[in-house]
Structure formats: C-alpha cells, structure tokens
Amino acid sequence: MAQVLVVGAVMTCSHAPIHVTGSTVLKVAGQPVLVESDFTTAVFDCAAPSPGPCKKLGPITAGLSTVLRVGGKAVVLSSAVAVTLGSGTSGKLTVTDPGQTILDAK
C-alpha cells in the first residue's frame, strides 16, 4: 500500500519542485486527489544549468493505483515513477510528501 497523492503533495525533478493541480471530486483532507492525467500539465520550477531545465514528465510507469479510480482514471500514489524531460537533460520524479496521511491504496 502507498499513500494517495493530493494537490499540495511535495514532488521534485532531480533539480527543483514540480507542481501538479487537480480538480477531482474525491478529496482527502480538503485537497483534490491527483489522477494520472493531472500530471500532463505539471509546472516545473526547474532552472537546471545547460543543457537546460526539465520541462515535462514522461509517462508514469509505476505507482498508479490498480484499485482506486476517480472518473475512470487511476489515482497516483506516493510510489509514482516517471522520468522528467528537458532540453538535453532528464531526471526523475521524486515524491517526498504525498500531501496527506489518511488514504492509502494499492
């Protein structure tokens, strides 16, 4: 089991914070739960030096719930794995705080 990510979760690329917003009907501790499609609009605060900063996330390859869905979309868990893509540089998504401690899922 892993914790479900919500808006306000603390995530980073290899260099700086990543911000993800969501608007699902399911909320935990007052914050919307994040689903896979929310990550397509992730905002990067990355200012990595040359060859350039991370700009977007690749597909989430692990850490999607197999049992919990919102609107038919998989909920993202604290065990999420994805690469970050940029101008000649890449890194990885790291979750340091899921934003809540109430809801776990598989």
Short mmCIF file of N, CA and C in Angstrom, two decimals:
data_model
loop_
_atom_site.label_atom_id
_atom_site.label_comp_id
_atom_site.label_asym_id
_atom_site.label_seq_id
_atom_site.Cartn_x
_atom_site.Cartn_y
_atom_site.Cartn_z
N MET A 1 0.84 -1.18 0.00
CA MET A 1 0.00 0.00 0.00
C MET A 1 0.89 1.24 0.00
N ALA A 2 0.40 2.27 -0.66
CA ALA A 2 1.11 3.54 -0.73
C ALA A 2 0.09 4.66 -0.52
N GLN A 3 0.56 5.81 -0.11
CA GLN A 3 -0.33 6.93 0.11
C GLN A 3 -0.77 7.55 -1.21
N VAL A 4 -2.01 7.99 -1.26
CA VAL A 4 -2.59 8.65 -2.42
C VAL A 4 -2.07 10.10 -2.46
N LEU A 5 -1.67 10.57 -3.65
CA LEU A 5 -1.20 11.94 -3.80
C LEU A 5 -2.38 12.90 -3.93
N VAL A 6 -2.24 14.07 -3.32
CA VAL A 6 -3.24 15.12 -3.43
C VAL A 6 -2.56 16.41 -3.86
N VAL A 7 -3.39 17.39 -4.29
CA VAL A 7 -2.86 18.72 -4.59
C VAL A 7 -2.12 19.21 -3.35
N GLY A 8 -0.93 19.72 -3.54
CA GLY A 8 -0.10 20.16 -2.43
C GLY A 8 0.96 19.14 -2.06
N ALA A 9 0.93 17.96 -2.71
CA ALA A 9 1.99 16.98 -2.49
C ALA A 9 3.33 17.61 -2.88
N VAL A 10 4.38 17.23 -2.17
CA VAL A 10 5.71 17.77 -2.46
C VAL A 10 6.42 16.80 -3.39
N MET A 11 6.68 17.27 -4.62
CA MET A 11 7.35 16.46 -5.64
C MET A 11 8.44 17.29 -6.29
N THR A 12 9.49 16.62 -6.74
CA THR A 12 10.58 17.32 -7.41
C THR A 12 11.05 16.54 -8.62
N CYS A 13 11.70 17.27 -9.55
CA CYS A 13 12.51 16.62 -10.57
C CYS A 13 13.87 16.45 -9.90
N SER A 14 14.89 16.13 -10.61
CA SER A 14 16.20 15.98 -9.99
C SER A 14 16.78 17.31 -9.53
N HIS A 15 16.12 18.42 -9.88
CA HIS A 15 16.68 19.74 -9.62
C HIS A 15 15.81 20.67 -8.79
N ALA A 16 14.48 20.59 -8.91
CA ALA A 16 13.61 21.61 -8.30
C ALA A 16 12.17 21.09 -8.15
N PRO A 17 11.30 21.87 -7.50
CA PRO A 17 9.91 21.44 -7.30
C PRO A 17 9.09 21.30 -8.59
N ILE A 18 8.12 20.39 -8.50
CA ILE A 18 7.12 20.19 -9.55
C ILE A 18 5.77 20.43 -8.90
N HIS A 19 4.91 21.20 -9.55
CA HIS A 19 3.58 21.50 -9.02
C HIS A 19 2.53 20.88 -9.93
N VAL A 20 1.60 20.14 -9.32
CA VAL A 20 0.53 19.49 -10.07
C VAL A 20 -0.80 19.91 -9.47
N THR A 21 -1.72 20.33 -10.32
CA THR A 21 -3.05 20.70 -9.84
C THR A 21 -4.05 19.66 -10.30
N GLY A 22 -5.13 19.55 -9.59
CA GLY A 22 -6.17 18.60 -9.93
C GLY A 22 -7.52 19.15 -9.49
N SER A 23 -8.57 18.55 -10.00
CA SER A 23 -9.90 19.03 -9.64
C SER A 23 -10.89 17.87 -9.53
N THR A 24 -10.43 16.75 -9.01
CA THR A 24 -11.32 15.60 -8.90
C THR A 24 -12.37 15.82 -7.82
N VAL A 25 -13.43 15.05 -7.91
CA VAL A 25 -14.50 15.14 -6.92
C VAL A 25 -14.09 14.48 -5.60
N LEU A 26 -13.12 13.58 -5.64
CA LEU A 26 -12.63 12.93 -4.42
C LEU A 26 -11.58 13.82 -3.77
N LYS A 27 -11.83 14.14 -2.51
CA LYS A 27 -10.88 14.99 -1.77
C LYS A 27 -10.47 14.27 -0.49
N VAL A 28 -9.23 14.50 -0.09
CA VAL A 28 -8.72 13.97 1.16
C VAL A 28 -8.15 15.16 1.92
N ALA A 29 -8.58 15.33 3.15
CA ALA A 29 -8.15 16.47 3.97
C ALA A 29 -8.39 17.79 3.22
N GLY A 30 -9.48 17.83 2.44
CA GLY A 30 -9.86 19.05 1.73
C GLY A 30 -9.14 19.29 0.42
N GLN A 31 -8.22 18.41 0.04
CA GLN A 31 -7.44 18.59 -1.19
C GLN A 31 -7.84 17.56 -2.24
N PRO A 32 -7.96 17.97 -3.51
CA PRO A 32 -8.30 17.01 -4.57
C PRO A 32 -7.22 15.94 -4.74
N VAL A 33 -7.67 14.71 -4.93
CA VAL A 33 -6.78 13.59 -5.22
C VAL A 33 -6.24 13.77 -6.64
N LEU A 34 -4.97 13.42 -6.85
CA LEU A 34 -4.36 13.54 -8.18
C LEU A 34 -4.53 12.25 -8.97
N VAL A 35 -4.93 12.40 -10.23
CA VAL A 35 -5.05 11.27 -11.15
C VAL A 35 -3.99 11.43 -12.24
N GLU A 36 -3.75 10.35 -12.97
CA GLU A 36 -2.66 10.33 -13.96
C GLU A 36 -2.70 11.51 -14.92
N SER A 37 -3.88 11.85 -15.42
CA SER A 37 -3.97 12.92 -16.42
C SER A 37 -3.61 14.30 -15.85
N ASP A 38 -3.67 14.48 -14.54
CA ASP A 38 -3.28 15.76 -13.93
C ASP A 38 -1.81 16.07 -14.17
N PHE A 39 -0.99 15.05 -14.36
CA PHE A 39 0.45 15.24 -14.49
C PHE A 39 0.86 15.76 -15.87
N THR A 40 -0.06 15.76 -16.83
CA THR A 40 0.28 16.29 -18.16
C THR A 40 0.44 17.80 -18.15
N THR A 41 -0.09 18.45 -17.12
CA THR A 41 0.03 19.91 -17.01
C THR A 41 0.91 20.32 -15.83
N ALA A 42 1.79 19.44 -15.41
CA ALA A 42 2.69 19.75 -14.29
C ALA A 42 3.53 20.98 -14.60
N VAL A 43 3.75 21.80 -13.59
CA VAL A 43 4.55 23.02 -13.73
C VAL A 43 5.88 22.79 -13.03
N PHE A 44 6.97 23.05 -13.75
CA PHE A 44 8.32 22.84 -13.23
C PHE A 44 8.94 24.17 -12.82
N ASP A 45 9.56 24.20 -11.64
CA ASP A 45 10.34 25.36 -11.20
C ASP A 45 11.82 25.11 -11.47
N CYS A 46 12.11 24.24 -12.40
CA CYS A 46 13.47 23.80 -12.68
C CYS A 46 14.27 24.88 -13.40
N ALA A 47 15.44 25.14 -12.89
CA ALA A 47 16.35 26.09 -13.52
C ALA A 47 17.72 25.43 -13.67
N ALA A 48 17.70 24.16 -14.07
CA ALA A 48 18.95 23.41 -14.21
C ALA A 48 19.85 24.10 -15.23
N PRO A 49 21.14 24.07 -14.99
CA PRO A 49 22.08 24.69 -15.93
C PRO A 49 22.11 23.93 -17.26
N SER A 50 22.86 24.45 -18.20
CA SER A 50 22.99 23.87 -19.53
C SER A 50 23.19 22.37 -19.42
N PRO A 51 22.50 21.59 -20.22
CA PRO A 51 21.86 21.95 -21.48
C PRO A 51 20.42 22.43 -21.33
N GLY A 52 19.89 22.52 -20.12
CA GLY A 52 18.57 23.10 -19.97
C GLY A 52 17.75 22.44 -18.88
N PRO A 53 16.66 23.08 -18.48
CA PRO A 53 15.84 22.59 -17.38
C PRO A 53 14.87 21.49 -17.81
N CYS A 54 14.36 20.78 -16.80
CA CYS A 54 13.28 19.82 -17.04
C CYS A 54 12.03 20.62 -17.41
N LYS A 55 11.27 20.11 -18.35
CA LYS A 55 10.09 20.83 -18.83
C LYS A 55 8.79 20.05 -18.71
N LYS A 56 8.88 18.72 -18.73
CA LYS A 56 7.65 17.93 -18.61
C LYS A 56 7.99 16.54 -18.10
N LEU A 57 6.93 15.82 -17.73
CA LEU A 57 7.09 14.45 -17.25
C LEU A 57 6.82 13.48 -18.38
N GLY A 58 7.57 12.40 -18.39
CA GLY A 58 7.26 11.29 -19.26
C GLY A 58 6.09 10.52 -18.63
N PRO A 59 5.68 9.43 -19.22
CA PRO A 59 4.57 8.65 -18.67
C PRO A 59 4.91 8.11 -17.27
N ILE A 60 3.89 8.01 -16.45
CA ILE A 60 4.06 7.39 -15.13
C ILE A 60 4.13 5.89 -15.37
N THR A 61 5.24 5.27 -15.02
CA THR A 61 5.47 3.86 -15.32
C THR A 61 5.21 2.94 -14.14
N ALA A 62 5.02 3.49 -12.96
CA ALA A 62 4.68 2.72 -11.76
C ALA A 62 4.03 3.69 -10.79
N GLY A 63 3.29 3.14 -9.82
CA GLY A 63 2.69 4.00 -8.81
C GLY A 63 1.31 4.51 -9.16
N LEU A 64 0.62 3.82 -10.07
CA LEU A 64 -0.78 4.13 -10.34
C LEU A 64 -1.63 3.08 -9.62
N SER A 65 -2.66 3.52 -8.94
CA SER A 65 -3.50 2.58 -8.20
C SER A 65 -4.18 1.60 -9.14
N THR A 66 -4.20 0.35 -8.73
CA THR A 66 -4.89 -0.68 -9.50
C THR A 66 -6.32 -0.89 -9.00
N VAL A 67 -6.67 -0.23 -7.89
CA VAL A 67 -8.00 -0.42 -7.32
C VAL A 67 -8.79 0.87 -7.16
N LEU A 68 -8.13 2.00 -7.02
CA LEU A 68 -8.82 3.26 -6.78
C LEU A 68 -8.78 4.15 -8.02
N ARG A 69 -9.97 4.50 -8.49
CA ARG A 69 -10.09 5.36 -9.67
C ARG A 69 -11.07 6.48 -9.37
N VAL A 70 -10.86 7.60 -10.04
CA VAL A 70 -11.77 8.73 -9.92
C VAL A 70 -12.16 9.11 -11.34
N GLY A 71 -13.44 9.06 -11.65
CA GLY A 71 -13.90 9.35 -13.00
C GLY A 71 -13.29 8.40 -14.02
N GLY A 72 -13.02 7.16 -13.61
CA GLY A 72 -12.42 6.17 -14.50
C GLY A 72 -10.92 6.30 -14.67
N LYS A 73 -10.30 7.25 -13.98
CA LYS A 73 -8.86 7.49 -14.11
C LYS A 73 -8.13 6.99 -12.87
N ALA A 74 -6.96 6.38 -13.09
CA ALA A 74 -6.17 5.85 -11.98
C ALA A 74 -5.65 6.96 -11.09
N VAL A 75 -5.75 6.75 -9.79
CA VAL A 75 -5.20 7.67 -8.79
C VAL A 75 -3.69 7.43 -8.71
N VAL A 76 -2.92 8.50 -8.51
CA VAL A 76 -1.46 8.40 -8.44
C VAL A 76 -1.05 8.24 -6.98
N LEU A 77 -0.10 7.34 -6.76
CA LEU A 77 0.37 7.00 -5.42
C LEU A 77 1.75 7.58 -5.13
N SER A 78 2.11 7.57 -3.86
CA SER A 78 3.42 8.10 -3.44
C SER A 78 4.58 7.29 -4.01
N SER A 79 4.31 6.13 -4.55
CA SER A 79 5.34 5.29 -5.17
C SER A 79 5.50 5.57 -6.66
N ALA A 80 4.92 6.67 -7.14
CA ALA A 80 4.95 7.00 -8.57
C ALA A 80 6.37 7.09 -9.11
N VAL A 81 6.53 6.56 -10.33
CA VAL A 81 7.82 6.60 -11.03
C VAL A 81 7.59 7.20 -12.41
N ALA A 82 8.39 8.22 -12.74
CA ALA A 82 8.35 8.83 -14.08
C ALA A 82 9.67 9.55 -14.30
N VAL A 83 10.05 9.67 -15.56
CA VAL A 83 11.24 10.46 -15.88
C VAL A 83 10.79 11.88 -16.20
N THR A 84 11.70 12.82 -15.98
CA THR A 84 11.44 14.20 -16.37
C THR A 84 12.22 14.47 -17.64
N LEU A 85 11.63 15.25 -18.52
CA LEU A 85 12.22 15.50 -19.83
C LEU A 85 12.51 16.98 -19.99
N GLY A 86 13.63 17.28 -20.63
CA GLY A 86 14.00 18.67 -20.84
C GLY A 86 14.86 18.83 -22.06
N SER A 87 15.54 19.93 -22.14
CA SER A 87 16.42 20.24 -23.27
C SER A 87 17.76 19.55 -23.09
N GLY A 88 17.83 18.29 -23.40
CA GLY A 88 19.08 17.56 -23.28
C GLY A 88 19.36 17.03 -21.90
N THR A 89 18.47 17.27 -20.96
CA THR A 89 18.67 16.77 -19.60
C THR A 89 17.44 15.96 -19.20
N SER A 90 17.63 15.02 -18.34
CA SER A 90 16.49 14.28 -17.82
C SER A 90 16.76 13.96 -16.36
N GLY A 91 15.72 13.69 -15.66
CA GLY A 91 15.82 13.36 -14.25
C GLY A 91 14.70 12.41 -13.91
N LYS A 92 14.30 12.41 -12.66
CA LYS A 92 13.21 11.54 -12.26
C LYS A 92 12.30 12.26 -11.28
N LEU A 93 11.05 11.85 -11.29
CA LEU A 93 10.06 12.35 -10.35
C LEU A 93 10.36 11.75 -8.99
N THR A 94 10.40 12.59 -7.96
CA THR A 94 10.58 12.12 -6.59
C THR A 94 9.45 12.71 -5.75
N VAL A 95 8.75 11.83 -5.03
CA VAL A 95 7.69 12.28 -4.12
C VAL A 95 8.27 12.27 -2.71
N THR A 96 8.30 13.44 -2.06
CA THR A 96 8.82 13.50 -0.70
C THR A 96 7.72 13.64 0.35
N ASP A 97 6.54 14.07 -0.08
CA ASP A 97 5.40 14.20 0.84
C ASP A 97 4.13 14.10 0.00
N PRO A 98 3.29 13.08 0.25
CA PRO A 98 2.08 12.91 -0.57
C PRO A 98 1.00 13.96 -0.33
N GLY A 99 1.16 14.79 0.69
CA GLY A 99 0.18 15.83 0.95
C GLY A 99 -0.94 15.41 1.90
N GLN A 100 -0.95 14.14 2.30
CA GLN A 100 -1.95 13.65 3.24
C GLN A 100 -1.47 12.32 3.82
N THR A 101 -2.04 11.94 4.96
CA THR A 101 -1.66 10.68 5.62
C THR A 101 -2.87 9.82 5.96
N ILE A 102 -4.00 10.11 5.32
CA ILE A 102 -5.25 9.43 5.66
C ILE A 102 -5.54 8.25 4.73
N LEU A 103 -5.35 8.42 3.42
CA LEU A 103 -5.79 7.43 2.43
C LEU A 103 -4.62 6.73 1.76
N ASP A 104 -4.61 5.39 1.89
CA ASP A 104 -3.64 4.53 1.20
C ASP A 104 -4.40 3.69 0.18
N ALA A 105 -3.69 3.23 -0.84
CA ALA A 105 -4.31 2.37 -1.85
C ALA A 105 -3.25 1.47 -2.47
N LYS A 106 -3.71 0.46 -3.19
CA LYS A 106 -2.82 -0.42 -3.96
C LYS A 106 -2.85 0.00 -5.40
#
